[in-house]
Short mmCIF file of C-alpha atoms and ligand atoms in Angstrom, two decimals:
data_model
loop_
_atom_site.label_atom_id
_atom_site.label_comp_id
_atom_site.label_asym_id
_atom_site.label_seq_id
_atom_site.Cartn_x
_atom_site.Cartn_y
_atom_site.Cartn_z
CA MET A 171 -27.68 306.23 315.61
CA THR A 172 -26.98 304.96 312.07
CA GLU A 173 -24.05 306.34 310.54
CA THR A 174 -23.17 305.18 306.25
CA LYS A 175 -19.82 304.43 306.34
CA ILE A 176 -19.51 304.07 302.59
CA LYS A 177 -21.55 306.59 300.14
CA ASN A 178 -24.21 304.64 298.59
CA ASP A 179 -24.33 306.06 294.85
CA ARG A 180 -28.00 305.74 294.68
CA ALA A 181 -27.86 303.22 291.40
CA ALA A 182 -31.73 302.53 292.00
CA TRP A 183 -32.99 306.25 292.21
CA ILE A 184 -30.45 308.18 289.61
CA GLN A 185 -30.42 305.28 286.90
CA GLY A 186 -33.91 303.86 287.54
CA GLY A 187 -35.07 300.11 285.60
CA GLN A 188 -33.05 297.37 287.49
CA ALA A 189 -29.80 298.95 288.84
CA GLN A 190 -29.04 297.86 292.28
CA CYS A 191 -27.30 300.50 294.43
CA SER A 192 -24.09 299.36 295.60
CA SER A 193 -24.31 299.64 298.57
CA PRO A 194 -27.56 300.59 299.92
CA PRO A 195 -28.49 301.70 303.77
CA PRO A 196 -29.14 299.30 306.30
CA PRO A 197 -32.68 298.88 306.83
CA VAL A 198 -34.06 301.17 310.78
CA ALA A 199 -36.32 299.62 312.66
CA ARG A 200 -38.57 303.45 312.58
CA PRO A 201 -37.33 304.25 309.28
CA PHE A 202 -37.16 308.22 308.62
CA ARG A 203 -39.25 309.96 305.30
CA LEU A 204 -39.05 312.90 305.14
CA ILE A 205 -39.62 316.05 302.37
CA LEU A 206 -36.68 318.48 302.28
CA LEU A 207 -38.93 322.26 301.22
CA GLY A 208 -36.94 325.40 300.78
CA ALA A 209 -35.90 327.56 297.64
CA PRO A 210 -32.83 326.51 295.18
CA GLY A 211 -30.08 327.11 296.98
CA VAL A 212 -31.01 326.92 300.27
CA GLY A 213 -29.15 324.19 300.87
CA LYS A 214 -31.54 321.56 300.86
CA GLY A 215 -28.64 319.12 299.66
CA THR A 216 -26.05 320.54 302.43
CA GLN A 217 -28.93 319.68 304.57
CA ALA A 218 -29.11 315.97 303.47
CA ASP A 219 -26.12 314.76 303.10
CA LEU A 220 -25.11 316.06 306.72
CA LEU A 221 -29.01 314.34 307.71
CA CYS A 222 -28.43 310.77 306.09
CA GLN A 223 -24.90 310.03 307.69
CA ILE A 224 -26.91 309.58 311.40
CA LEU A 225 -30.47 309.35 310.12
CA GLY A 226 -29.56 306.54 307.41
CA ALA A 227 -32.36 307.21 305.45
CA CYS A 228 -31.49 307.83 301.39
CA HIS A 229 -31.35 311.21 300.03
CA LEU A 230 -33.20 311.32 296.81
CA SER A 231 -33.49 314.37 294.42
CA THR A 232 -34.98 314.63 291.56
CA GLY A 233 -32.60 316.96 289.57
CA ASP A 234 -29.78 314.76 290.57
CA ILE A 235 -31.73 311.78 288.03
CA PHE A 236 -32.33 314.66 285.11
CA ARG A 237 -28.25 315.78 285.56
CA ALA A 238 -27.28 312.08 285.16
CA ALA A 239 -29.12 312.24 282.38
CA LYS A 240 -28.04 314.70 280.62
CA SER A 241 -24.26 312.99 280.54
CA LEU A 242 -26.12 309.98 278.57
CA SER A 243 -26.21 310.29 274.74
CA GLN A 244 -29.48 311.83 273.29
CA GLU A 245 -30.56 308.55 271.50
CA ALA A 246 -30.30 306.44 274.65
CA ARG A 247 -32.91 308.37 276.89
CA SER A 248 -36.57 308.48 276.63
CA ALA A 249 -37.99 311.80 275.28
CA GLY A 250 -39.42 312.75 277.97
CA LEU A 251 -36.04 313.04 279.49
CA ASN A 252 -35.19 315.09 277.13
CA GLU A 253 -37.63 316.92 277.11
CA ALA A 254 -36.82 317.50 281.14
CA LEU A 255 -33.40 319.16 280.32
CA ALA A 256 -35.13 321.98 278.30
CA TYR A 257 -36.52 323.27 280.66
CA MET A 258 -33.91 322.27 283.16
CA SER A 259 -31.18 324.19 281.38
CA GLN A 260 -33.43 326.77 281.32
CA GLY A 261 -34.39 327.16 285.30
CA ARG A 262 -38.66 326.14 284.60
CA LEU A 263 -39.88 323.17 286.18
CA VAL A 264 -40.55 320.42 283.89
CA PRO A 265 -43.71 319.52 283.02
CA ASP A 266 -45.94 317.30 285.81
CA ALA A 267 -46.63 314.40 284.17
CA THR A 268 -42.67 313.85 283.18
CA VAL A 269 -41.44 314.18 286.89
CA LEU A 270 -44.29 311.93 288.25
CA GLN A 271 -43.23 308.80 285.68
CA VAL A 272 -39.44 309.25 286.76
CA VAL A 273 -40.58 308.89 290.16
CA ARG A 274 -43.36 306.17 289.81
CA GLU A 275 -40.48 305.08 287.40
CA ARG A 276 -38.66 304.79 291.13
CA VAL A 277 -41.61 303.38 293.78
CA ARG A 278 -39.05 300.59 294.87
CA CYS A 279 -36.56 303.89 297.10
CA LEU A 280 -39.51 305.24 298.84
CA LYS A 281 -40.36 301.98 299.95
CA CYS A 282 -36.42 301.02 300.98
CA ALA A 283 -36.32 300.22 304.88
CA CYS A 284 -33.66 302.98 305.22
CA GLY A 285 -36.36 305.42 304.98
CA PHE A 286 -35.36 308.90 302.23
CA LEU A 287 -35.38 311.99 302.15
CA LEU A 288 -36.90 313.66 299.11
CA ASP A 289 -34.80 316.85 297.41
CA GLY A 290 -36.89 318.99 294.67
CA PHE A 291 -39.74 316.65 295.21
CA PRO A 292 -43.11 317.93 295.49
CA ARG A 293 -42.55 320.52 293.56
CA THR A 294 -46.11 321.22 292.66
CA VAL A 295 -49.23 320.38 294.68
CA ALA A 296 -50.23 318.54 292.16
CA GLN A 297 -46.98 316.15 292.73
CA ALA A 298 -48.19 316.79 296.49
CA GLU A 299 -50.96 314.98 296.20
CA ALA A 300 -49.55 312.71 293.60
CA LEU A 301 -46.64 311.69 295.96
CA GLU A 302 -49.40 311.38 298.99
CA GLU A 303 -51.32 309.03 297.13
CA ILE A 304 -48.39 306.57 296.46
CA LEU A 305 -47.39 306.64 299.94
CA ASP A 306 -50.71 306.04 301.73
CA ARG A 307 -51.08 303.66 299.41
CA GLU A 308 -47.97 301.35 300.00
CA ASN A 309 -48.81 302.35 303.67
CA LEU A 310 -45.64 304.57 303.54
CA PRO A 311 -46.31 307.82 306.27
CA LEU A 312 -44.55 310.41 305.62
CA SER A 313 -42.41 311.45 308.88
CA GLY A 314 -42.33 315.53 308.90
CA VAL A 315 -41.48 317.69 306.26
CA LEU A 316 -38.60 320.33 306.81
CA ASN A 317 -38.82 323.76 305.58
CA PHE A 318 -36.02 325.48 305.03
CA GLU A 319 -36.32 329.18 305.74
CA LEU A 320 -34.08 332.49 304.13
CA PRO A 321 -33.83 335.78 302.33
CA ILE A 322 -33.55 335.85 299.07
CA GLN A 323 -30.63 337.40 298.87
CA GLU A 324 -28.37 335.20 300.72
CA ILE A 325 -29.81 332.57 298.31
CA VAL A 326 -28.59 334.62 295.45
CA ASP A 327 -25.06 334.96 297.32
CA ARG A 328 -25.31 330.68 297.24
CA LEU A 329 -26.39 330.32 293.98
CA SER A 330 -24.41 332.23 292.42
CA GLY A 331 -21.11 330.82 294.53
CA ARG A 332 -21.62 326.69 293.85
CA ARG A 333 -19.16 325.39 292.12
CA THR A 334 -20.36 320.99 292.06
CA CYS A 335 -17.46 317.88 291.15
CA SER A 336 -17.92 316.99 288.03
CA GLY A 337 -17.15 313.32 289.58
CA CYS A 338 -18.13 312.48 292.68
CA LYS A 339 -21.39 315.67 292.82
CA ALA A 340 -19.66 316.87 296.07
CA VAL A 341 -20.65 320.36 296.83
CA TYR A 342 -18.70 323.51 297.19
CA HIS A 343 -19.36 327.28 297.33
CA LEU A 344 -16.57 329.53 296.51
CA VAL A 345 -16.61 332.16 299.74
CA SER A 346 -18.34 329.49 302.11
CA ARG A 347 -17.42 326.34 300.90
CA PRO A 348 -14.27 326.39 298.85
CA PRO A 349 -11.87 323.37 297.59
CA LEU A 350 -8.19 323.12 299.25
CA VAL A 351 -7.03 323.26 295.68
CA LYS A 352 -8.68 324.98 293.22
CA ASP A 353 -11.45 324.40 290.69
CA VAL A 354 -10.72 320.70 291.70
CA CYS A 355 -12.86 318.35 294.38
CA ASP A 356 -10.96 318.03 297.76
CA GLN A 357 -13.09 314.16 298.32
CA CYS A 358 -11.80 312.91 294.55
CA GLY A 359 -9.91 314.80 292.72
CA ALA A 360 -11.80 315.68 289.77
CA ALA A 361 -13.40 319.13 288.18
CA LEU A 362 -15.53 321.43 289.82
CA TYR A 363 -17.84 323.23 286.90
CA GLN A 364 -20.77 325.87 287.63
CA ARG A 365 -24.65 323.99 287.65
CA GLU A 366 -26.45 325.69 283.55
CA ASP A 367 -28.66 326.24 285.87
CA ASP A 368 -27.04 328.69 288.40
CA GLN A 369 -26.59 331.76 285.54
CA PRO A 370 -28.13 334.37 286.25
CA ALA A 371 -30.61 334.64 284.38
CA SER A 372 -31.24 331.05 284.99
CA ILE A 373 -32.05 331.50 288.74
CA ARG A 374 -34.16 334.47 288.38
CA VAL A 375 -36.63 332.63 286.30
CA ARG A 376 -36.38 329.11 289.54
CA MET A 377 -37.11 331.90 292.39
CA ASN A 378 -39.65 332.18 290.25
CA ALA A 379 -41.07 329.46 289.88
CA TYR A 380 -40.66 328.97 293.57
CA GLN A 381 -42.89 331.30 294.08
CA GLU A 382 -45.54 330.47 292.37
CA SER A 383 -45.40 326.59 292.22
CA THR A 384 -43.50 325.19 295.66
CA LEU A 385 -44.59 328.20 297.85
CA PRO A 386 -47.81 326.54 298.22
CA LEU A 387 -46.63 323.08 299.67
CA ILE A 388 -45.82 325.28 303.27
CA GLN A 389 -49.83 325.79 303.47
CA PHE A 390 -50.59 321.91 302.24
CA TYR A 391 -48.10 320.77 304.45
CA ARG A 392 -49.05 322.76 307.37
CA GLY A 393 -52.78 321.42 307.04
CA ARG A 394 -51.43 318.39 307.26
CA GLY A 395 -49.47 318.64 310.35
CA LEU A 396 -46.21 317.92 309.08
CA LEU A 397 -44.60 320.89 308.06
CA ILE A 398 -41.21 321.62 310.26
CA PRO A 399 -39.80 325.29 310.14
CA ILE A 400 -35.63 325.42 309.71
CA LYS A 401 -33.97 328.51 309.84
CA ALA A 402 -31.44 328.33 307.10
CA ASP A 403 -29.19 331.29 308.14
CA GLY A 404 -25.23 330.77 309.32
CA ALA A 405 -23.34 327.70 309.22
CA PRO A 406 -24.07 324.22 307.31
CA SER A 407 -23.15 322.32 311.23
CA VAL A 408 -25.55 325.11 312.92
CA ILE A 409 -28.44 324.41 310.48
CA PHE A 410 -28.17 320.84 310.76
CA GLN A 411 -28.15 320.92 314.51
CA ARG A 412 -31.19 322.92 314.33
CA ALA A 413 -32.83 320.20 312.52
CA MET A 414 -31.56 317.43 314.46
CA ALA A 415 -32.94 319.41 317.75
CA ALA A 416 -36.26 320.10 315.50
CA LEU A 417 -36.75 316.57 314.68
CA ASN A 418 -36.32 315.45 318.36
CA GLY A 419 -38.53 318.42 319.66
CA SER A 420 -41.58 317.00 316.96
CA ALA A 421 -44.23 315.02 318.36
CA LYS A 422 -45.50 313.23 315.74
CA LEU A 423 -41.70 312.32 315.89
CA GLU A 424 -41.90 310.80 319.53
CA LYS A 425 -41.12 307.47 318.94
CA GLN A 426 -38.03 308.14 316.74
CA LYS A 427 -36.02 309.57 318.80
CA ILE A 428 -32.90 310.32 317.89
CA LEU A 429 -29.78 311.31 319.89
P1 LIG B 237 -32.61 320.72 292.11
O1 LIG B 237 -31.03 320.12 291.23
O2 LIG B 237 -34.10 319.50 293.13
O3 LIG B 237 -31.99 322.43 292.24
P2 LIG B 237 -32.89 323.21 292.86
O4 LIG B 237 -34.24 323.14 294.02
O5 LIG B 237 -32.87 324.36 292.66
O6 LIG B 237 -31.63 322.87 294.66
P3 LIG B 237 -30.20 323.64 294.53
O7 LIG B 237 -29.93 322.12 294.14
O8 LIG B 237 -30.66 324.51 293.47
O9 LIG B 237 -29.84 323.89 295.95
P4 LIG B 237 -30.22 323.71 297.84
O10 LIG B 237 -30.85 323.62 298.22
O11 LIG B 237 -29.81 321.43 297.26
O12 LIG B 237 -28.52 323.62 297.65
P5 LIG B 237 -27.52 323.42 298.04
O13 LIG B 237 -27.15 322.31 299.18
O14 LIG B 237 -26.62 322.81 296.87
O15 LIG B 237 -33.29 321.19 290.45
C1 LIG B 237 -33.25 321.60 289.65
C2 LIG B 237 -33.94 321.91 287.96
O16 LIG B 237 -34.69 320.43 288.50
C3 LIG B 237 -35.04 322.31 288.36
O17 LIG B 237 -34.92 324.24 288.39
C4 LIG B 237 -36.06 322.02 287.65
O18 LIG B 237 -36.01 322.30 286.18
C5 LIG B 237 -35.62 320.65 287.48
N1 LIG B 237 -36.80 319.19 288.82
C6 LIG B 237 -36.21 319.08 289.68
N2 LIG B 237 -37.38 318.40 290.49
C7 LIG B 237 -38.11 318.59 289.75
C8 LIG B 237 -39.64 318.60 290.30
N3 LIG B 237 -39.66 318.06 290.92
N4 LIG B 237 -40.14 319.70 289.35
C9 LIG B 237 -40.22 319.79 288.57
N5 LIG B 237 -39.01 320.16 287.80
C10 LIG B 237 -37.62 319.32 288.78
O19 LIG B 237 -26.33 324.50 298.20
C11 LIG B 237 -26.04 325.79 297.22
C12 LIG B 237 -24.50 326.64 298.35
O20 LIG B 237 -25.20 326.80 298.97
C13 LIG B 237 -24.02 325.92 297.84
O21 LIG B 237 -22.43 326.04 297.02
C14 LIG B 237 -23.07 325.45 299.07
O22 LIG B 237 -21.98 325.07 299.73
C15 LIG B 237 -23.39 327.56 299.88
N6 LIG B 237 -24.55 326.68 300.94
C16 LIG B 237 -25.25 325.56 301.07
N7 LIG B 237 -25.18 325.73 302.59
C17 LIG B 237 -24.29 326.55 303.19
C18 LIG B 237 -24.66 327.85 304.35
N8 LIG B 237 -25.20 327.06 305.52
N9 LIG B 237 -23.72 328.49 303.98
C19 LIG B 237 -23.12 328.70 304.01
N10 LIG B 237 -23.48 328.66 301.72
C20 LIG B 237 -24.10 327.50 302.51
#
Protein backbone atom coordinates (compact mmCIF):
# COMPACT_ATOMS: atom_id res chain seq x y z
CA MET A 1 0.00 0.00 0.00
CA THR A 2 1.42 3.42 -0.96
CA GLU A 3 0.38 6.50 0.97
CA THR A 4 1.15 9.96 -0.41
CA LYS A 5 2.16 12.10 2.57
CA ILE A 6 2.92 15.35 0.73
CA LYS A 7 0.29 16.51 -1.73
CA ASN A 8 1.72 16.64 -5.23
CA ASP A 9 1.19 20.06 -6.85
CA ARG A 10 0.83 18.30 -10.28
CA ALA A 11 2.78 21.16 -11.91
CA ALA A 12 3.70 19.04 -14.93
CA TRP A 13 0.02 18.40 -15.64
CA ILE A 14 -1.44 21.77 -14.66
CA GLN A 15 1.19 24.01 -16.28
CA GLY A 16 2.46 21.72 -19.04
CA GLY A 17 5.63 22.74 -20.91
CA GLN A 18 8.80 22.14 -18.91
CA ALA A 19 7.14 22.40 -15.48
CA GLN A 20 8.19 19.77 -12.93
CA CYS A 21 6.07 18.44 -10.06
CA SER A 22 7.36 19.53 -6.64
CA SER A 23 6.84 16.10 -5.06
CA PRO A 24 5.99 13.46 -7.66
CA PRO A 25 4.58 10.30 -6.09
CA PRO A 26 7.21 7.51 -6.00
CA PRO A 27 7.09 4.86 -8.75
CA VAL A 28 4.94 1.83 -7.91
CA ALA A 29 5.55 -1.75 -9.05
CA ARG A 30 2.15 -2.10 -10.76
CA PRO A 31 0.85 1.37 -11.52
CA PHE A 32 -2.91 1.88 -11.69
CA ARG A 33 -4.11 3.66 -14.82
CA LEU A 34 -7.76 4.50 -14.27
CA ILE A 35 -10.41 6.69 -15.86
CA LEU A 36 -13.07 8.19 -13.59
CA LEU A 37 -16.32 8.51 -15.51
CA GLY A 38 -19.61 10.07 -14.40
CA ALA A 39 -21.80 13.16 -14.66
CA PRO A 40 -20.50 16.60 -13.62
CA GLY A 41 -20.72 16.85 -9.83
CA VAL A 42 -21.16 13.12 -9.15
CA GLY A 43 -18.02 13.27 -6.96
CA LYS A 44 -15.17 12.23 -9.27
CA GLY A 45 -12.75 14.81 -7.85
CA THR A 46 -13.64 13.88 -4.27
CA GLN A 47 -13.04 10.18 -4.98
CA ALA A 48 -9.85 10.91 -6.95
CA ASP A 49 -8.36 12.59 -3.86
CA LEU A 50 -9.13 9.52 -1.73
CA LEU A 51 -8.01 6.96 -4.32
CA CYS A 52 -4.71 8.76 -5.00
CA GLN A 53 -3.73 8.46 -1.36
CA ILE A 54 -4.05 4.67 -1.50
CA LEU A 55 -3.03 3.88 -5.07
CA GLY A 56 -0.16 6.37 -5.25
CA ALA A 57 -1.37 7.49 -8.68
CA CYS A 58 -1.58 11.10 -9.84
CA HIS A 59 -4.94 12.92 -10.22
CA LEU A 60 -5.08 14.28 -13.77
CA SER A 61 -8.11 16.53 -14.32
CA THR A 62 -8.54 18.45 -17.58
CA GLY A 63 -10.97 20.83 -15.81
CA ASP A 64 -8.15 21.76 -13.37
CA ILE A 65 -5.88 22.68 -16.31
CA PHE A 66 -8.50 25.04 -17.75
CA ARG A 67 -9.33 26.58 -14.35
CA ALA A 68 -5.62 27.19 -13.67
CA ALA A 69 -5.32 28.93 -17.06
CA LYS A 70 -7.95 31.37 -15.87
CA SER A 71 -5.51 32.97 -13.44
CA LEU A 72 -3.04 33.76 -16.28
CA SER A 73 -3.29 37.07 -18.15
CA GLN A 74 -5.11 36.87 -21.49
CA GLU A 75 -1.81 37.45 -23.35
CA ALA A 76 -0.10 34.62 -21.48
CA ARG A 77 -2.76 32.15 -22.65
CA SER A 78 -2.73 30.46 -26.06
CA ALA A 79 -5.64 31.21 -28.40
CA GLY A 80 -6.88 27.65 -27.72
CA LEU A 81 -6.94 28.21 -23.96
CA ASN A 82 -8.81 31.52 -24.32
CA GLU A 83 -11.36 29.73 -26.47
CA ALA A 84 -11.58 26.88 -23.92
CA LEU A 85 -12.38 29.30 -21.08
CA ALA A 86 -15.22 30.86 -23.06
CA TYR A 87 -16.81 27.43 -23.57
CA MET A 88 -16.24 26.43 -19.97
CA SER A 89 -17.87 29.51 -18.42
CA GLN A 90 -21.10 28.60 -20.26
CA GLY A 91 -20.91 24.97 -19.15
CA ARG A 92 -20.27 23.79 -22.73
CA LEU A 93 -17.69 21.17 -23.65
CA VAL A 94 -14.38 22.53 -24.93
CA PRO A 95 -13.85 21.41 -28.58
CA ASP A 96 -12.09 18.05 -28.95
CA ALA A 97 -9.16 19.51 -30.92
CA THR A 98 -8.27 21.91 -28.06
CA VAL A 99 -8.64 19.27 -25.34
CA LEU A 100 -6.55 16.77 -27.29
CA GLN A 101 -3.82 19.30 -27.94
CA VAL A 102 -3.65 20.07 -24.21
CA VAL A 103 -3.48 16.35 -23.32
CA ARG A 104 -0.90 15.53 -26.02
CA GLU A 105 1.34 18.29 -24.62
CA ARG A 106 1.22 16.40 -21.31
CA VAL A 107 1.78 12.81 -22.46
CA ARG A 108 4.70 12.48 -20.04
CA CYS A 109 2.11 12.57 -17.18
CA LEU A 110 0.39 9.52 -18.69
CA LYS A 111 3.78 7.77 -18.72
CA CYS A 112 4.48 8.62 -15.05
CA ALA A 113 5.71 5.55 -13.16
CA CYS A 114 3.15 6.13 -10.38
CA GLY A 115 0.16 5.70 -12.73
CA PHE A 116 -2.78 8.07 -13.17
CA LEU A 117 -6.44 8.76 -12.44
CA LEU A 118 -7.92 10.62 -15.39
CA ASP A 119 -10.83 12.83 -14.26
CA GLY A 120 -13.00 14.65 -16.83
CA PHE A 121 -11.11 13.16 -19.79
CA PRO A 122 -12.11 11.55 -22.09
CA ARG A 123 -15.56 13.09 -22.41
CA THR A 124 -16.48 12.25 -26.00
CA VAL A 125 -16.01 9.15 -28.15
CA ALA A 126 -13.49 11.07 -30.30
CA GLN A 127 -11.44 11.84 -27.16
CA ALA A 128 -11.66 8.21 -26.01
CA GLU A 129 -10.42 6.96 -29.39
CA ALA A 130 -7.55 9.45 -29.37
CA LEU A 131 -6.59 8.42 -25.82
CA GLU A 132 -6.69 4.76 -26.81
CA GLU A 133 -4.31 5.49 -29.66
CA ILE A 134 -1.86 7.32 -27.37
CA LEU A 135 -1.96 4.59 -24.71
CA ASP A 136 -1.52 1.80 -27.28
CA ARG A 137 1.43 3.61 -28.86
CA GLU A 138 3.11 4.12 -25.48
CA ASN A 139 2.24 0.58 -24.30
CA LEU A 140 0.29 1.87 -21.29
CA PRO A 141 -2.72 -0.45 -20.78
CA LEU A 142 -5.67 0.94 -18.83
CA SER A 143 -6.45 -0.84 -15.54
CA GLY A 144 -10.15 0.06 -15.64
CA VAL A 145 -12.83 2.72 -15.96
CA LEU A 146 -14.75 3.53 -12.76
CA ASN A 147 -18.22 4.77 -13.69
CA PHE A 148 -19.91 6.64 -10.81
CA GLU A 149 -23.72 6.41 -10.97
CA LEU A 150 -26.22 8.72 -9.21
CA PRO A 151 -29.71 10.14 -10.02
CA ILE A 152 -29.58 13.59 -11.63
CA GLN A 153 -31.39 15.48 -8.82
CA GLU A 154 -28.82 14.39 -6.23
CA ILE A 155 -26.05 15.48 -8.59
CA VAL A 156 -27.61 18.93 -9.02
CA ASP A 157 -27.77 19.28 -5.19
CA ARG A 158 -24.08 18.40 -4.95
CA LEU A 159 -23.12 20.97 -7.58
CA SER A 160 -25.25 23.82 -6.23
CA GLY A 161 -23.74 23.47 -2.75
CA ARG A 162 -20.12 23.05 -3.84
CA ARG A 163 -17.53 25.56 -2.65
CA THR A 164 -13.88 25.40 -3.76
CA CYS A 165 -10.78 26.83 -2.06
CA SER A 166 -9.20 29.67 -4.02
CA GLY A 167 -5.78 28.62 -2.63
CA CYS A 168 -5.29 24.85 -2.43
CA LYS A 169 -8.42 23.91 -4.49
CA ALA A 170 -9.85 21.67 -1.72
CA VAL A 171 -13.54 20.94 -2.35
CA TYR A 172 -16.32 21.52 0.24
CA HIS A 173 -20.11 21.31 0.28
CA LEU A 174 -22.42 23.64 2.21
CA VAL A 175 -24.39 20.71 3.65
CA SER A 176 -22.40 17.47 3.34
CA ARG A 177 -18.89 18.83 3.87
CA PRO A 178 -19.01 22.36 5.34
CA PRO A 179 -15.78 24.13 6.36
CA LEU A 180 -15.21 24.70 10.09
CA VAL A 181 -15.38 28.49 9.55
CA LYS A 182 -17.87 29.78 6.97
CA ASP A 183 -16.25 30.51 3.58
CA VAL A 184 -12.72 29.74 4.83
CA CYS A 185 -10.64 26.70 3.84
CA ASP A 186 -9.83 24.35 6.76
CA GLN A 187 -6.56 23.32 5.12
CA CYS A 188 -4.92 26.60 4.04
CA GLY A 189 -7.14 29.45 5.35
CA ALA A 190 -7.84 30.90 1.87
CA ALA A 191 -11.33 32.07 0.85
CA LEU A 192 -13.84 29.62 -0.64
CA TYR A 193 -15.69 30.50 -3.85
CA GLN A 194 -18.50 29.12 -5.99
CA ARG A 195 -17.41 27.97 -9.45
CA GLU A 196 -18.85 30.06 -12.29
CA ASP A 197 -20.14 26.88 -13.98
CA ASP A 198 -22.01 25.81 -10.80
CA GLN A 199 -24.72 28.43 -11.43
CA PRO A 200 -28.13 26.86 -12.36
CA ALA A 201 -28.01 27.87 -16.07
CA SER A 202 -24.54 26.35 -16.56
CA ILE A 203 -25.46 23.20 -14.62
CA ARG A 204 -28.32 22.54 -17.09
CA VAL A 205 -25.98 22.95 -20.08
CA ARG A 206 -23.38 20.64 -18.50
CA MET A 207 -25.94 17.92 -17.81
CA ASN A 208 -27.15 18.06 -21.43
CA ALA A 209 -23.57 17.90 -22.72
CA TYR A 210 -22.95 14.90 -20.47
CA GLN A 211 -26.01 13.08 -21.75
CA GLU A 212 -25.30 13.77 -25.40
CA SER A 213 -21.53 13.38 -25.53
CA THR A 214 -20.22 11.48 -22.50
CA LEU A 215 -22.88 8.80 -21.83
CA PRO A 216 -21.86 6.87 -24.99
CA LEU A 217 -18.50 6.24 -23.32
CA ILE A 218 -20.18 3.77 -20.96
CA GLN A 219 -20.89 1.49 -23.89
CA PHE A 220 -17.46 2.24 -25.42
CA TYR A 221 -15.60 1.01 -22.32
CA ARG A 222 -18.07 -1.80 -21.54
CA GLY A 223 -17.30 -3.14 -25.00
CA ARG A 224 -13.61 -3.20 -24.10
CA GLY A 225 -14.24 -5.06 -20.85
CA LEU A 226 -12.96 -2.14 -18.79
CA LEU A 227 -16.14 -0.69 -17.22
CA ILE A 228 -16.48 -0.92 -13.41
CA PRO A 229 -19.85 0.51 -12.24
CA ILE A 230 -19.88 2.16 -8.78
CA LYS A 231 -23.03 3.36 -6.98
CA ALA A 232 -22.29 6.94 -5.92
CA ASP A 233 -24.95 7.49 -3.24
CA GLY A 234 -23.97 7.84 0.43
CA ALA A 235 -20.97 9.44 2.10
CA PRO A 236 -17.66 9.85 0.21
CA SER A 237 -16.00 7.27 2.51
CA VAL A 238 -18.71 4.70 1.67
CA ILE A 239 -18.32 5.26 -2.07
CA PHE A 240 -14.56 5.02 -1.70
CA GLN A 241 -14.91 1.62 0.03
CA ARG A 242 -17.15 0.45 -2.83
CA ALA A 243 -14.57 1.59 -5.38
CA MET A 244 -11.76 -0.21 -3.55
CA ALA A 245 -13.83 -3.39 -3.27
CA ALA A 246 -14.66 -3.22 -6.97
CA LEU A 247 -11.00 -2.74 -7.89
CA ASN A 248 -10.00 -5.66 -5.69
CA GLY A 249 -12.79 -7.81 -7.14
CA SER A 250 -12.02 -7.05 -10.77
CA ALA A 251 -10.77 -10.13 -12.62
CA LYS A 252 -8.83 -7.87 -14.96
CA LEU A 253 -6.87 -6.45 -12.02
CA GLU A 254 -6.03 -9.83 -10.52
CA LYS A 255 -2.34 -8.97 -10.19
CA GLN A 256 -3.04 -5.57 -8.62
CA LYS A 257 -4.74 -6.41 -5.31
CA ILE A 258 -4.47 -3.38 -3.05
CA LEU A 259 -5.69 -4.30 0.43
P1 LIG B 1 -14.51 19.41 -14.79
O1 LIG B 1 -13.63 20.17 -13.92
O2 LIG B 1 -14.06 18.07 -15.29
O3 LIG B 1 -15.90 19.33 -14.08
P2 LIG B 1 -17.04 18.23 -14.10
O4 LIG B 1 -16.90 16.98 -14.85
O5 LIG B 1 -18.20 19.06 -14.45
O6 LIG B 1 -16.96 17.65 -12.72
P3 LIG B 1 -16.95 18.46 -11.44
O7 LIG B 1 -15.57 18.89 -11.06
O8 LIG B 1 -17.98 19.53 -11.53
O9 LIG B 1 -17.53 17.39 -10.41
P4 LIG B 1 -16.92 16.12 -9.73
O10 LIG B 1 -17.56 14.90 -10.29
O11 LIG B 1 -15.42 16.15 -9.70
O12 LIG B 1 -17.52 16.34 -8.27
P5 LIG B 1 -16.84 16.85 -6.91
O13 LIG B 1 -15.97 15.78 -6.34
O14 LIG B 1 -16.27 18.22 -7.05
O15 LIG B 1 -14.87 20.23 -16.13
C1 LIG B 1 -15.30 21.58 -16.06
C2 LIG B 1 -15.47 22.11 -17.49
O16 LIG B 1 -14.20 22.07 -18.19
C3 LIG B 1 -16.43 21.33 -18.39
O17 LIG B 1 -17.77 21.73 -18.21
C4 LIG B 1 -15.89 21.72 -19.78
O18 LIG B 1 -16.28 23.02 -20.14
C5 LIG B 1 -14.37 21.74 -19.56
N1 LIG B 1 -13.75 20.43 -19.81
C6 LIG B 1 -12.97 19.73 -18.93
N2 LIG B 1 -12.54 18.59 -19.47
C7 LIG B 1 -13.07 18.54 -20.73
C8 LIG B 1 -13.00 17.58 -21.78
N3 LIG B 1 -12.32 16.43 -21.65
N4 LIG B 1 -13.69 17.85 -22.93
C9 LIG B 1 -14.36 18.99 -23.09
N5 LIG B 1 -14.47 19.95 -22.13
C10 LIG B 1 -13.83 19.72 -20.96
O19 LIG B 1 -18.16 16.91 -5.98
C11 LIG B 1 -19.18 17.86 -6.25
C12 LIG B 1 -19.76 18.37 -4.90
O20 LIG B 1 -20.41 17.29 -4.25
C13 LIG B 1 -18.71 18.89 -3.93
O21 LIG B 1 -19.24 19.99 -3.20
C14 LIG B 1 -18.45 17.71 -2.96
O22 LIG B 1 -18.05 18.13 -1.67
C15 LIG B 1 -19.84 17.06 -2.95
N6 LIG B 1 -19.78 15.61 -2.77
C16 LIG B 1 -18.89 14.75 -3.35
N7 LIG B 1 -19.15 13.50 -2.97
C17 LIG B 1 -20.26 13.56 -2.17
C18 LIG B 1 -21.03 12.60 -1.47
N8 LIG B 1 -20.72 11.29 -1.55
N9 LIG B 1 -22.10 13.00 -0.75
C19 LIG B 1 -22.42 14.34 -0.67
N10 LIG B 1 -21.72 15.31 -1.29
C20 LIG B 1 -20.66 14.92 -2.03
